[in-house]
Structures are given as C-alpha cells and as structure tokens.
Amino acid sequence: MKLLLVFVLLLNYLQAEQVWLVKFPYKHNYLSRIEKIFPLIDLIEYDYYQSSYIFLIPRNYASNFTHFIHQSKGSYRIIVDNTKDLLKKSRQQSKRSIASDNPLDKTYYQRFLSYDEQQDWSRLLSNSSLTNKSIRLHTIGQTYENRSLTVIEIHSKSHPRYRKGRRRKNAVFIDGGMHAREWLSIGVANYVIVQFLKLKGKDPKVKKILHYFDVFILSMMNPDGYEYSRNENRLWRKNRAPTIVSDYWSIDASCFGVDLNRNFPFQWNNTFGASPFPCSHSFSGLKPLSENEVQSVVNFLRNKTYTRHQFYAYFNLHAYGRFWLLPWTYTTLERVKNYDDLLKRSNNVASTVLNGTYKVGQASSVLYSCSGTSIDFAATLMPHAMTLELSPMYRGLPLCYDGNLRKDQNCTIGFMSGPEEIEIDGIEVFNAIVEYLYSIIQDNFV
Ligand SMILES: [Zn+2]
C-alpha cells in the first residue's frame, strides 16, 4: 500500500509541468530541433527578434532540457514551478454569480462562464422575448464526455432580393474555445453574440450584414477541455478523449486529449507542428476527423442539415499574440487562390479598426506551419477563412500570474487574461468582423 502511494506521488511529480522562459544567443530557429528531442514540450510564446521562448515542459524533461540549453549557450528561468498553482488565481476570478433574466445583461459577458452557465445562457437567449425572434439554437454534436456543442444562430429579415427566393442567404461561422486554456476566445465569442443582438436594429452596417448573412457562433468548441482547464489544469489545450498507447516514451499506459486544431481532414499530419505522440499537447489524433468536436463542426459546415446555407466566411478565435492569420497553415510554399484579396481586406481592417496592432499574414509564415487546422479545411469550402489570435501581444516576457496584472510591466499575462479583457478585446473583434463582412458585401453583393 505504502509502495503504491509512493508510486502515485512519483508519477504526479514526474507528470507535473513547469513554465520556462528560455533565451538563446542567436536569432535562429531552434524549434524543429527541440520538437524532435523533446516531443512533449509545448511552445507557448516566442519572440524571434529577442530570441526568447516560453515553453510548457513536463518536469521529467528538466535535466535534459537544461543540458540542451547550456549546450546551445542559452539561459533559462523557471517562471511557474508547478502549473497546478495557476488554478488558485482562476478560481478567485470566477466566483461572482449571475442572476439576470435579461440575456444581454453585462453579467453574461463580464466573466468566464462555466459550461453549464453557457448552456443556461443559450437557452435564455432562445426563450427570452428580448432575443428569441433573432435566435435559433443548433446542437451540432456531443463531446466525448457527453457535453453538447451548441451553435447560436443569429438571423434577421433577408434582403428583398433574397426573399424573392432567387438566392439563398449566405452564412458566417465564428468559433471560440477550440483550445481549452484560451478562455478569452470564449468570452469574446459571447460578446460578439451580444453585440450583434444589441445592434441589429440600430447600427446600419450590422443591419446590412444580417440582411445578407446569417451568423452562426459556437463559443465553446471544446467544452470538455475547457472544464478540465477550469478545474484541473489551467494550461490544458486539447479535448479529453483518451488514446491508449504502449510506447516506451510514455510514463503511463494512456494519454488524454487530441489537439482539435490538428485533427481537421485537410493535409492532416503532413508537417511538423502536429504531433503523432498522444501525450503531446499538439497530438493530431490517430486519424483525421477522429474527434467528435471536429466531426461535428465539419458536418455542420459541409452539410445543409442545420442551415441550408452556403458558408461564406469563417472567423476562428484563439488566444493569444494579436495575430490575424490567413490560410494556408500547412505550408509556406503555396497560397490560397484569393490570398491577395484576403490580405488586402485583412490589412485594411487591421489598420482602420485595430490600429495596426495585429500582425497580418499567412499563418505558416507569421507563426509556424502546422497541419490539420480548421482554417485550412474551411478554405477548401469557402472563400474567407481566418484565425484571430486575441490579446495579449507576444512580448518575449515571462508569464505573470499573480499580483496586479495590469500594473506589472515586466511580464505578460498570456492565457491568464482576466475577465476584464473580454469587453476590451470583444469590442475590437466585433468591429473587425463587422468591417470585414461589410467590405465583402460592398464588393460582392450590392
Ligand atoms: Zn489556440
């Protein structure tokens, strides 16, 4: 019995993860080598110009990784000794409760809702007399842990040209929370829902957009992973479906979770950046479309079961770094057919709405290549697909996770953005989406 306890404690110790800030002396891409030697390492942030990296690493890598850094003449600092400590802070910030019967009340978007609260809010939106005429709910699938994937559809009267039945309305898809730890993307997706509903009768641009498009929003694409991130491991990224493995490199007999943004059925597992190791944070799954969440979204976009609409644009929300990323993700050598058009529109929105604070470009060049992503898949179905990495910006600084985050200039909050950031980023992202869609309408539909 005692031996078992020691074993469990040891396992816990070895499986614990740490966050390291690493600096190398040269502007050189160390990533592919690191990925090869340390397949379970997770890159959180990097700054090419400062040659600094933030990694999430399993504790049992510590001595070999230290050795690698010294060999490369680099230096490092451990920022978070045990990532389990990060939860204490998140718990504090999610205590307030909500009790408004107005679904557009700020209490619904000024905090990070749990999955149950999100479902309650969705039902309130579809039942309340304030919003029910503009809302339809679609359950597009179930997760491994049996949570519903609920898409909120926002619609209004069609443009007269559509009403005559000659043309069908087009559709826009927005998703958030694909990666469990990126809470801000869920909050911002919810804020976008609220803004569309508040402004649909008032703002001429929003009104026009809803004349031409129905908007479908899945704020929580990975609810199993998100709940795990809220309750067990704040920096969890994947979903929670288990994969049984028996390889020598694995500490235990199985690992949980697939990186949903590596599991889409286009150019699947075709480049580094998507891992074949089930214990890796970017595990691609054993085959494309193996995950319920991905299957559900792919069916939803491909088939006309829920919508009878043609999908025309897709905004995929992540955090963080402040990047506006265009397909392709899987290669730097090719471009999507309409790349110039996408780039021009995106640059335009970035400079007029986002004050030039987002870096715009092809995902594989601006960040890194990886395969099986949702925007690459979406780009095979529709002309406009893009990923928005929300705040904060990459600054090559350590993560800070306690104290007054806004005042501390010497660290970055990364995934730990507080709920006060939802509205700040939400306004920007909503305006950016509106400008982008409005520009499409002006050029293609009017
Ligand atoms: Zn992400």
PDB file of N, CA and C in Angstrom, residues 100-106 108-109 121 124-126 128-131 194:
ATOM      1  N   SER A 100     -29.477  37.446 -13.894  1.00  0.00           N
ATOM      2  CA  SER A 100     -30.333  38.378 -14.612  1.00  0.00           C
ATOM      3  C   SER A 100     -31.207  37.605 -15.588  1.00  0.00           C
ATOM      4  N   ASP A 101     -32.459  38.068 -15.759  1.00  0.00           N
ATOM      5  CA  ASP A 101     -33.279  37.392 -16.773  1.00  0.00           C
ATOM      6  C   ASP A 101     -33.185  38.096 -18.126  1.00  0.00           C
ATOM      7  N   ASN A 102     -32.325  39.102 -18.197  1.00  0.00           N
ATOM      8  CA  ASN A 102     -32.044  39.722 -19.482  1.00  0.00           C
ATOM      9  C   ASN A 102     -30.767  39.091 -20.062  1.00  0.00           C
ATOM     10  N   PRO A 103     -30.890  38.321 -21.157  1.00  0.00           N
ATOM     11  CA  PRO A 103     -29.720  37.601 -21.668  1.00  0.00           C
ATOM     12  C   PRO A 103     -28.634  38.526 -22.217  1.00  0.00           C
ATOM     13  N   LEU A 104     -28.970  39.821 -22.404  1.00  0.00           N
ATOM     14  CA  LEU A 104     -27.963  40.751 -22.909  1.00  0.00           C
ATOM     15  C   LEU A 104     -27.284  41.525 -21.768  1.00  0.00           C
ATOM     16  N   ASP A 105     -27.649  41.162 -20.542  1.00  0.00           N
ATOM     17  CA  ASP A 105     -27.068  41.835 -19.378  1.00  0.00           C
ATOM     18  C   ASP A 105     -25.559  41.593 -19.319  1.00  0.00           C
ATOM     19  N   LYS A 106     -24.845  42.628 -18.819  1.00  0.00           N
ATOM     20  CA  LYS A 106     -23.376  42.528 -18.840  1.00  0.00           C
ATOM     21  C   LYS A 106     -22.816  41.398 -17.976  1.00  0.00           C
ATOM     22  N   TYR A 108     -23.410  38.497 -18.188  1.00  0.00           N
ATOM     23  CA  TYR A 108     -23.178  37.304 -19.009  1.00  0.00           C
ATOM     24  C   TYR A 108     -21.892  37.375 -19.828  1.00  0.00           C
ATOM     25  N   TYR A 109     -21.373  38.574 -20.023  1.00  0.00           N
ATOM     26  CA  TYR A 109     -20.123  38.623 -20.781  1.00  0.00           C
ATOM     27  C   TYR A 109     -18.972  39.255 -20.017  1.00  0.00           C
ATOM     28  N   TRP A 121     -27.387  30.129 -20.428  1.00  0.00           N
ATOM     29  CA  TRP A 121     -27.459  31.419 -21.134  1.00  0.00           C
ATOM     30  C   TRP A 121     -28.011  31.222 -22.555  1.00  0.00           C
ATOM     31  N   LEU A 124     -31.634  30.811 -22.347  1.00  0.00           N
ATOM     32  CA  LEU A 124     -32.263  32.100 -22.032  1.00  0.00           C
ATOM     33  C   LEU A 124     -32.358  32.968 -23.291  1.00  0.00           C
ATOM     34  N   LEU A 125     -31.287  32.955 -24.092  1.00  0.00           N
ATOM     35  CA  LEU A 125     -31.306  33.733 -25.340  1.00  0.00           C
ATOM     36  C   LEU A 125     -32.435  33.260 -26.251  1.00  0.00           C
ATOM     37  N   SER A 126     -32.636  31.955 -26.304  1.00  0.00           N
ATOM     38  CA  SER A 126     -33.660  31.471 -27.239  1.00  0.00           C
ATOM     39  C   SER A 126     -35.061  31.544 -26.654  1.00  0.00           C
ATOM     40  N   SER A 128     -36.022  34.138 -24.141  1.00  0.00           N
ATOM     41  CA  SER A 128     -36.393  35.482 -23.716  1.00  0.00           C
ATOM     42  C   SER A 128     -37.079  36.245 -24.850  1.00  0.00           C
ATOM     43  N   SER A 129     -38.114  36.997 -24.479  1.00  0.00           N
ATOM     44  CA  SER A 129     -38.829  37.764 -25.506  1.00  0.00           C
ATOM     45  C   SER A 129     -37.955  38.878 -26.085  1.00  0.00           C
ATOM     46  N   LEU A 130     -36.864  39.202 -25.368  1.00  0.00           N
ATOM     47  CA  LEU A 130     -35.958  40.246 -25.868  1.00  0.00           C
ATOM     48  C   LEU A 130     -35.145  39.764 -27.070  1.00  0.00           C
ATOM     49  N   THR A 131     -34.911  38.456 -27.134  1.00  0.00           N
ATOM     50  CA  THR A 131     -33.997  37.951 -28.168  1.00  0.00           C
ATOM     51  C   THR A 131     -34.545  36.785 -28.995  1.00  0.00           C
ATOM     52  N   VAL A 194     -23.670  39.060 -28.196  1.00  0.00           N
ATOM     53  CA  VAL A 194     -24.424  40.140 -27.542  1.00  0.00           C
ATOM     54  C   VAL A 194     -24.444  41.398 -28.420  1.00  0.00           C
TER      55      VAL A 194
END
